[in-house]
Amino acid sequence: MRKMATQSLLHELTQKQQQTYESVVDWFLQNMPATYFRQTSQEARLEHLQAISAMMEPSFFVRAKNFKADSDAPVAATRDIVLKLQRASASGREVTVIQPGSAVAGTRERRHNLLAVLESLPPADGKLSQVKVFNSLDRTLAINVFAYKRNRDRDVATPADAAHILEYAAAVQCGETSDADSEYALSPSPLYEPEALKQYLARCETDYAKASHPRRFLLQRELYERVSGTEGVAVHVEHYEGAEQAALPSAQMPDDTAREAAAGASQGGSQRWWVSMAMANVLPKMALSQVVRLLEAYGMEAVRCHLDVVADPGNGNVTMLRVLAEPPQDPKWQSADGWSALSAELKRLKWLDTRVMDLALDEHPWMGLARAEVVLTLAACVHPALHKSNPWAFSDAQTQEWLSDVRIARHAAAIADLYAARFDPAAAAPMSQSDFIASADALKAVFVKDVEVDEAQALLCAMVDAACATLRTNLYMPHRYALGMRLDPAVLLTQRERADPTKEVPFGAFFVYGRRFRGFHVRFRDIARGGLRIVTPNTAELLAIEQARQFDEAYNLAQAQQLKNKDIPEGGSKAVILLDTTSTSRAGKQFAARKSVKAFTDSLLDLTVDTEETRTRVVDLLGKQELLYLGPDEQVVPADIEWIVDRARRRGLEAPPAFMSSKPRSGINHKEFGVTSEGVFVFLDVALKERGLDPRSATGRPVTMKLTGGPDGDVAGNMVRILAREYGAGVSVVGMADGSGCAEDPKGLDLKELLRLADAALPIANFDQSLLSDSGVVHDCSTEEGIRARNSMHHRVQADVFVPAGGRPGTINKDNWKSYLSGPGGAPSSPLIVEGANLFVTPEARQKLYDEAGVTIMKDSSANKCGVICSSFEASHHSHCAQIVADVLDRLRACARREAELLFREQKRSPCALPAASERVSRAINDVTDAVAAALVAAVPEELAEHTRLLLPLYREHLPQSLADMAFDRVQARIPPAYLLNALASCLASRLVYAEGVAFVAAQPRERLGAMALAYARRAADVRALADTLSAAAGVPPAEKERAIALLLAGGARTSLGVY
C-alpha cells in the first residue's frame, strides 16, 4: 500500500513538474528579450529555467501569457520569491538574482527594486566587472547577472571574438548598413578602421566583444574616446526602436527581431530610450546604483541594463553602461530635447555627494539636485564658524536635521535660487549688486518672521551671507567635478573674530564641496604657496570634530606658512580636504582620496584659469585673475601631483608646473631628497650646540632623541637618514611613534633597523623586536594598550631632544601640556623641541612649557621652512638634475643656519621664548617685503627699472648656483611681473633682516619702511663695490684687509644710512 502511495505521489509530482517546465519554457522563449539569448550561455539559461520553475506555479505563466503590459491590473504572483544563484567562472564568480518583475502584484510599488538587488549582493572576491539586467518583455520577471573578476589577468578580446563588429564597422565606413538612411545611423570614423578597432579590442574583455550588438559597441567606442585619459563622463540618449538591426549571431532565433520589436510597441516601446554612458574611473556597482536611483526618481524603470569595464592604460578604466529606460507618460520625454537636463545630471552623478542625492531624491523630491547641491555647499561652508559660536546647536547632524525639515528646506532652496540667479551667465539681464543685496535682505526678513527656532534662523542667515560673500562660482561649468566658490574670507570668521583687531583676515579663500569631501583653501597674500593635505578621520565622532575645526586648521596652517615663507616670493597658504571615509575599506579610502584631490584641484582651476569657457560660464565679481601655488602635504601621493599638473596643462593654466610643486620628473621630490628634514636638522644642530651638546664629539655621550612620525614618513624617515649620516653613533633614538604604533628603548633603537624601515617605507610597528634591549618594547595600535602607548609616547619617553616630525596639529595643547613634564621633579621629558611638524604644539602650550619648565622650542615656521623654499626653486632641467639638487640642498642648509643663528642672537638681545623671536623675525621680513613690494608697484617706469637693476643681483644670489647659471637670463621674460616684484622685495627683506636684526626694522616708521629698504640696498651695493676695491688693493697686509672688509660688510650699509 505504501509503495503504491509513493509511486502515485511521484507520478503526480512528475506530471506537475512536467507541466511547470512546459509552461516555463513556452513563456521563457516568448518573453525573454533577444539580447538575453545573445549574452548568456546555454548552461546559464538552463540554470535560470530551473530557478524560475522553482519560483512560480504553472498557473502564473498562464496568467502572465494573457497579461497585457499596459494593463493597470498587475499579475498576481503565486510565490513572491527572490533567488540568488552563484556559479564559479574561470576568472572569478557570477551571481545571478532572479525576482518577480515590476508587473507582478506586490513589486510594482517597491521603490529601488534594482537598487535593493545591488545592495543585497553577497560579498564577492574581486571587482564587479560586468552587469546584465534583463526584464522579460511582459515585465513579470527580472534576471540580473553580476560578474566579478578575482584576478588581474584580463581575458582580452580578439578580432575573432569581434568578427561581427568588424564586419559591421566596415559597412558603416562604406555607408552600407541597413540603417544607413536612418537618423540613428553611425557616421564613418577613424575609430572604426580595422587597425584602430583591433587596438581598442585589446582593452576589452572577451565577453563584452562577443555579446555586444555591433552598433552598440561602436557607439560606446565613441563615448570611450571622449573620456579616455580623463576623469570625465559621456552620455548619449537615443530612442528605442526594438532590436537593433545588424549582424545578429546565429544562436538567436530567426524571428526574434520582429517579435521583440512588436513586443516593444505593444508594451510602450515608443516610450523607451537607450541611455548610454562612459564613466572614467568609477566603482561599477556604485555608478550603476546612482544611475538607477536617479532614473527611478524620475519615475523611470530600468527595463534592461548592460555594464562592462574597459581598460584605459595609464589612466585606469572606463565603465560602459547602457540602460533601456522607460519613462512615465509625459510629453517632455517624447523627444531628445526633453532628456537634456537629465543627461546633464547623469554626467554629474559620479561627483555628487550621497547627501545631495538623499536630500534631492528622497527627502525633498521637489528640490532637484542642483538646488540641493547649492544648499548643502552653503551650509557646509558656514558650519565651522557657526559651530564655534554654539557647538551644541550647530553640530553637523543638527544642520542636516534642519535641512530635512520641509519648511526650513524651502527657505534654503530660495537661497539656492537667488545664488543661481546671481551667477547665471546666460541671464538676459544680469542681476545687479544692489538688487542682489535687496533680495538677500528680503530673504533674511522672511526667515526672521517664519522660522521660530533661533539657531535654524541663524543657519539660514549665515547661508545668505555666504552667498553674498561669493565672488566666483563654478556652478555653471558644464564638466565640473565639485561645487567651488571663491569667497570674501571675512565670511568664514565669527563676528567676534571679525571684531578682533589682532585677528588677521586672510587675503582670499576658496571652499569646495564634493563627493564625500569638503575643502578649504586659505591664503594670506595674493601670491602665496602652501601644502595640500587630506584629513581622513576613522570614526563618525572624529569626523564631526574635524568638520568643526577644518577652517581653523587651514587658517592656522596658512598663517604659519605665511611666517615660514618669509624667504621666498610667495606668501602663505594651505589647503585642507576633509574626507569622509568612516564606512569604507582601506582600498576604498585610497580611491576616495584620489578622487577628492582631483575634484578639489579641478574646482580651483575652474575658478582661476582664464579660458573662453570660464569667461563665458563663470560670472566674475572679483575682477582680477589669481594664481595659486600648491604643494604636497599629508596623504598626497606622487600620482596626485602628476595628475594635478597635467590637468592644469589641459585646462590652459599659464605655467602649469608651478601649480603644484614636488613633481616626480621635473620638480624636486621632497621625500626623495629629504628637503624639509635637511632644514630641520640644521635647526637641531644649532640648538644642540647652544645647549652645549655635540653629537659629533668622540668623547661625549650620545644625544638621545625621540620622534613622532614614522620611518616611512617624509620628515621622520629622512631625519633618520640624516642623523645616521651626520651623527652616526653620536645619536640614540629612544622613541618613535606613528599611526601604526610606537617603539621605545632607553638604550637606543637600532639605527640600522630604522634605516631599513625608512628604505622599505615601512611604519614603526614593523620594527624587528629581536633588536630591542631588555628595556625596549614595540606597541602596535591594533590594541587599546598600543594606542594609549603611541598617543603618550611624546609625553613619557625621556630624551635630550624631541622632534615632532609627524602627527596631528594641537597634539600638545593648553589642556595637556603638563603631561609633558614627566621627568624627575616635574622636569620636561625633553628640554629641547625642534618642530618638524606643523602646529604639533599649540601657541598656548609653547608659552606654558617655556614659562613653567624653560623648554626651548624651535618653532615650526622656522624649523621646517626648507620644504616650501625648495618648492620655489623647482626646475625642469633633467640633464642637470643631480647638480641642481645638490645646489638646492646647500642653499637650504644655508638659509636654515642663517635664521637659526639669528634666533639665538635675538633671544640673547631681548630674552624671550624662541617661538616669539621666530615670529618677530618672520613678521619683520614680511613687513619689509610688503613695504618694498608696495614701493615697487607705486614706482614710475623709470624708477621701477632702476630698482629692478638694483635688486636683480640679490635675486640671483638667492637662487641655487647651477639654476641661476642656467636660467637667470630668462627671469624677466618668463616670470610673471607681479611674481618678480614679490621676489625682488622678498630677497631684499631677507637680506636686510638677517644682516641687521629685528630691532633695526622695528625702529623704522612704517610709512618709510619701503623707501628705507631700497636706500639700504643702494648703500649695500656701494659697500660691496668698496669692499671689492679694497680686496684688490695692493700694499695692505692680507689679515688687515680681511678684517677691514668684514667690518665694512657687517655695518657699512647701515652706518652710511645714518640709521642705528
PDB file of N, CA and C in Angstrom, residues 230-231 280-282 351 481 514-517 533-536 577-581 586-602 634-644:
ATOM      1  N   THR A 230      40.922  60.834 -19.047  1.00  0.00           N
ATOM      2  CA  THR A 230      40.364  61.901 -18.208  1.00  0.00           C
ATOM      3  C   THR A 230      39.616  61.278 -17.029  1.00  0.00           C
ATOM      4  N   GLU A 231      38.924  62.126 -16.296  1.00  0.00           N
ATOM      5  CA  GLU A 231      38.018  61.671 -15.242  1.00  0.00           C
ATOM      6  C   GLU A 231      36.571  61.971 -15.627  1.00  0.00           C
ATOM      7  N   ALA A 280      34.736  57.359 -16.595  1.00  0.00           N
ATOM      8  CA  ALA A 280      36.134  57.058 -16.295  1.00  0.00           C
ATOM      9  C   ALA A 280      36.329  56.853 -14.801  1.00  0.00           C
ATOM     10  N   ASN A 281      36.982  55.768 -14.454  1.00  0.00           N
ATOM     11  CA  ASN A 281      37.441  55.517 -13.083  1.00  0.00           C
ATOM     12  C   ASN A 281      36.344  55.664 -12.030  1.00  0.00           C
ATOM     13  N   VAL A 282      35.330  54.845 -12.157  1.00  0.00           N
ATOM     14  CA  VAL A 282      34.272  54.796 -11.148  1.00  0.00           C
ATOM     15  C   VAL A 282      34.227  53.384 -10.569  1.00  0.00           C
ATOM     16  N   TRP A 351      30.245  62.650  -9.393  1.00  0.00           N
ATOM     17  CA  TRP A 351      30.885  63.585  -8.464  1.00  0.00           C
ATOM     18  C   TRP A 351      29.945  64.061  -7.365  1.00  0.00           C
ATOM     19  N   TYR A 481      33.718  69.033 -11.385  1.00  0.00           N
ATOM     20  CA  TYR A 481      33.835  67.843 -10.557  1.00  0.00           C
ATOM     21  C   TYR A 481      33.247  68.050  -9.160  1.00  0.00           C
ATOM     22  N   GLY A 514      32.229  68.467  -2.415  1.00  0.00           N
ATOM     23  CA  GLY A 514      32.116  67.411  -3.413  1.00  0.00           C
ATOM     24  C   GLY A 514      31.751  66.078  -2.794  1.00  0.00           C
ATOM     25  N   ARG A 515      31.919  65.041  -3.557  1.00  0.00           N
ATOM     26  CA  ARG A 515      31.529  63.708  -3.120  1.00  0.00           C
ATOM     27  C   ARG A 515      32.388  63.248  -1.953  1.00  0.00           C
ATOM     28  N   ARG A 516      31.780  63.122  -0.803  1.00  0.00           N
ATOM     29  CA  ARG A 516      32.405  62.641   0.426  1.00  0.00           C
ATOM     30  C   ARG A 516      33.456  63.596   0.992  1.00  0.00           C
ATOM     31  N   PHE A 517      33.563  64.804   0.460  1.00  0.00           N
ATOM     32  CA  PHE A 517      34.586  65.695   0.995  1.00  0.00           C
ATOM     33  C   PHE A 517      34.117  67.146   0.980  1.00  0.00           C
ATOM     34  N   ARG A 533      46.678  69.076   2.030  1.00  0.00           N
ATOM     35  CA  ARG A 533      46.646  67.868   2.843  1.00  0.00           C
ATOM     36  C   ARG A 533      45.256  67.259   2.830  1.00  0.00           C
ATOM     37  N   ILE A 534      45.205  65.951   3.107  1.00  0.00           N
ATOM     38  CA  ILE A 534      43.941  65.225   3.179  1.00  0.00           C
ATOM     39  C   ILE A 534      43.795  64.697   4.601  1.00  0.00           C
ATOM     40  N   VAL A 535      42.668  64.972   5.211  1.00  0.00           N
ATOM     41  CA  VAL A 535      42.376  64.513   6.570  1.00  0.00           C
ATOM     42  C   VAL A 535      41.296  63.449   6.479  1.00  0.00           C
ATOM     43  N   THR A 536      41.553  62.269   7.061  1.00  0.00           N
ATOM     44  CA  THR A 536      40.622  61.139   6.959  1.00  0.00           C
ATOM     45  C   THR A 536      40.326  60.567   8.338  1.00  0.00           C
ATOM     46  N   ILE A 577      41.630  69.199   2.719  1.00  0.00           N
ATOM     47  CA  ILE A 577      40.488  68.398   2.258  1.00  0.00           C
ATOM     48  C   ILE A 577      40.095  67.473   3.393  1.00  0.00           C
ATOM     49  N   LEU A 578      38.858  67.570   3.830  1.00  0.00           N
ATOM     50  CA  LEU A 578      38.330  66.672   4.861  1.00  0.00           C
ATOM     51  C   LEU A 578      37.474  65.623   4.162  1.00  0.00           C
ATOM     52  N   LEU A 579      37.910  64.371   4.269  1.00  0.00           N
ATOM     53  CA  LEU A 579      37.295  63.279   3.517  1.00  0.00           C
ATOM     54  C   LEU A 579      36.578  62.325   4.469  1.00  0.00           C
ATOM     55  N   ASP A 580      35.337  62.018   4.146  1.00  0.00           N
ATOM     56  CA  ASP A 580      34.552  61.082   4.953  1.00  0.00           C
ATOM     57  C   ASP A 580      34.784  59.664   4.441  1.00  0.00           C
ATOM     58  N   THR A 581      35.638  58.931   5.146  1.00  0.00           N
ATOM     59  CA  THR A 581      35.899  57.531   4.795  1.00  0.00           C
ATOM     60  C   THR A 581      35.576  56.627   5.972  1.00  0.00           C
ATOM     61  N   ARG A 586      40.078  50.022   3.342  1.00  0.00           N
ATOM     62  CA  ARG A 586      41.344  50.710   3.102  1.00  0.00           C
ATOM     63  C   ARG A 586      41.483  51.055   1.621  1.00  0.00           C
ATOM     64  N   ALA A 587      41.143  50.107   0.748  1.00  0.00           N
ATOM     65  CA  ALA A 587      41.218  50.378  -0.693  1.00  0.00           C
ATOM     66  C   ALA A 587      40.222  51.461  -1.082  1.00  0.00           C
ATOM     67  N   GLY A 588      39.029  51.422  -0.489  1.00  0.00           N
ATOM     68  CA  GLY A 588      38.031  52.442  -0.774  1.00  0.00           C
ATOM     69  C   GLY A 588      38.482  53.816  -0.316  1.00  0.00           C
ATOM     70  N   LYS A 589      39.189  53.861   0.801  1.00  0.00           N
ATOM     71  CA  LYS A 589      39.717  55.127   1.306  1.00  0.00           C
ATOM     72  C   LYS A 589      40.703  55.730   0.320  1.00  0.00           C
ATOM     73  N   GLN A 590      41.593  54.910  -0.220  1.00  0.00           N
ATOM     74  CA  GLN A 590      42.566  55.405  -1.183  1.00  0.00           C
ATOM     75  C   GLN A 590      41.875  55.877  -2.457  1.00  0.00           C
ATOM     76  N   PHE A 591      40.884  55.131  -2.904  1.00  0.00           N
ATOM     77  CA  PHE A 591      40.134  55.517  -4.099  1.00  0.00           C
ATOM     78  C   PHE A 591      39.463  56.869  -3.876  1.00  0.00           C
ATOM     79  N   ALA A 592      38.810  57.034  -2.723  1.00  0.00           N
ATOM     80  CA  ALA A 592      38.122  58.289  -2.426  1.00  0.00           C
ATOM     81  C   ALA A 592      39.108  59.442  -2.287  1.00  0.00           C
ATOM     82  N   ALA A 593      40.276  59.180  -1.707  1.00  0.00           N
ATOM     83  CA  ALA A 593      41.276  60.233  -1.542  1.00  0.00           C
ATOM     84  C   ALA A 593      41.746  60.751  -2.894  1.00  0.00           C
ATOM     85  N   ARG A 594      42.019  59.831  -3.823  1.00  0.00           N
ATOM     86  CA  ARG A 594      42.479  60.266  -5.140  1.00  0.00           C
ATOM     87  C   ARG A 594      41.396  61.066  -5.854  1.00  0.00           C
ATOM     88  N   LYS A 595      40.144  60.633  -5.713  1.00  0.00           N
ATOM     89  CA  LYS A 595      39.039  61.350  -6.344  1.00  0.00           C
ATOM     90  C   LYS A 595      38.854  62.746  -5.725  1.00  0.00           C
ATOM     91  N   SER A 596      38.993  62.853  -4.416  1.00  0.00           N
ATOM     92  CA  SER A 596      38.782  64.145  -3.760  1.00  0.00           C
ATOM     93  C   SER A 596      39.844  65.148  -4.184  1.00  0.00           C
ATOM     94  N   VAL A 597      41.088  64.695  -4.324  1.00  0.00           N
ATOM     95  CA  VAL A 597      42.160  65.590  -4.783  1.00  0.00           C
ATOM     96  C   VAL A 597      41.836  66.110  -6.185  1.00  0.00           C
ATOM     97  N   LYS A 598      41.384  65.228  -7.042  1.00  0.00           N
ATOM     98  CA  LYS A 598      41.058  65.636  -8.410  1.00  0.00           C
ATOM     99  C   LYS A 598      39.897  66.624  -8.430  1.00  0.00           C
ATOM    100  N   ALA A 599      38.855  66.326  -7.679  1.00  0.00           N
ATOM    101  CA  ALA A 599      37.686  67.202  -7.668  1.00  0.00           C
ATOM    102  C   ALA A 599      38.027  68.563  -7.068  1.00  0.00           C
ATOM    103  N   PHE A 600      38.802  68.559  -5.994  1.00  0.00           N
ATOM    104  CA  PHE A 600      39.142  69.815  -5.318  1.00  0.00           C
ATOM    105  C   PHE A 600      40.017  70.697  -6.207  1.00  0.00           C
ATOM    106  N   THR A 601      41.086  70.134  -6.740  1.00  0.00           N
ATOM    107  CA  THR A 601      42.004  70.957  -7.527  1.00  0.00           C
ATOM    108  C   THR A 601      41.391  71.381  -8.856  1.00  0.00           C
ATOM    109  N   ASP A 602      40.582  70.520  -9.466  1.00  0.00           N
ATOM    110  CA  ASP A 602      39.938  70.919 -10.716  1.00  0.00           C
ATOM    111  C   ASP A 602      38.941  72.047 -10.481  1.00  0.00           C
ATOM    112  N   GLU A 634      50.128  66.005   3.806  1.00  0.00           N
ATOM    113  CA  GLU A 634      49.697  64.709   4.298  1.00  0.00           C
ATOM    114  C   GLU A 634      48.767  63.985   3.322  1.00  0.00           C
ATOM    115  N   GLN A 635      49.105  62.741   3.019  1.00  0.00           N
ATOM    116  CA  GLN A 635      48.328  61.793   2.227  1.00  0.00           C
ATOM    117  C   GLN A 635      48.221  62.146   0.747  1.00  0.00           C
ATOM    118  N   VAL A 636      48.960  63.150   0.298  1.00  0.00           N
ATOM    119  CA  VAL A 636      49.039  63.439  -1.138  1.00  0.00           C
ATOM    120  C   VAL A 636      50.176  62.602  -1.716  1.00  0.00           C
ATOM    121  N   VAL A 637      49.886  61.840  -2.772  1.00  0.00           N
ATOM    122  CA  VAL A 637      50.853  60.886  -3.316  1.00  0.00           C
ATOM    123  C   VAL A 637      51.372  61.399  -4.659  1.00  0.00           C
ATOM    124  N   PRO A 638      52.499  60.843  -5.140  1.00  0.00           N
ATOM    125  CA  PRO A 638      53.059  61.309  -6.426  1.00  0.00           C
ATOM    126  C   PRO A 638      52.064  61.276  -7.575  1.00  0.00           C
ATOM    127  N   ALA A 639      51.194  60.277  -7.605  1.00  0.00           N
ATOM    128  CA  ALA A 639      50.203  60.215  -8.691  1.00  0.00           C
ATOM    129  C   ALA A 639      49.277  61.432  -8.659  1.00  0.00           C
ATOM    130  N   ASP A 640      48.960  61.912  -7.470  1.00  0.00           N
ATOM    131  CA  ASP A 640      48.145  63.127  -7.354  1.00  0.00           C
ATOM    132  C   ASP A 640      48.877  64.310  -7.971  1.00  0.00           C
ATOM    133  N   ILE A 641      50.149  64.436  -7.645  1.00  0.00           N
ATOM    134  CA  ILE A 641      50.944  65.567  -8.127  1.00  0.00           C
ATOM    135  C   ILE A 641      50.982  65.566  -9.647  1.00  0.00           C
ATOM    136  N   GLU A 642      51.246  64.403 -10.232  1.00  0.00           N
ATOM    137  CA  GLU A 642      51.319  64.311 -11.687  1.00  0.00           C
ATOM    138  C   GLU A 642      49.980  64.660 -12.323  1.00  0.00           C
ATOM    139  N   TRP A 643      48.892  64.152 -11.736  1.00  0.00           N
ATOM    140  CA  TRP A 643      47.576  64.421 -12.300  1.00  0.00           C
ATOM    141  C   TRP A 643      47.267  65.914 -12.230  1.00  0.00           C
ATOM    142  N   ILE A 644      47.552  66.543 -11.105  1.00  0.00           N
ATOM    143  CA  ILE A 644      47.235  67.964 -10.922  1.00  0.00           C
ATOM    144  C   ILE A 644      47.950  68.813 -11.963  1.00  0.00           C
TER     145      ILE A 644
END
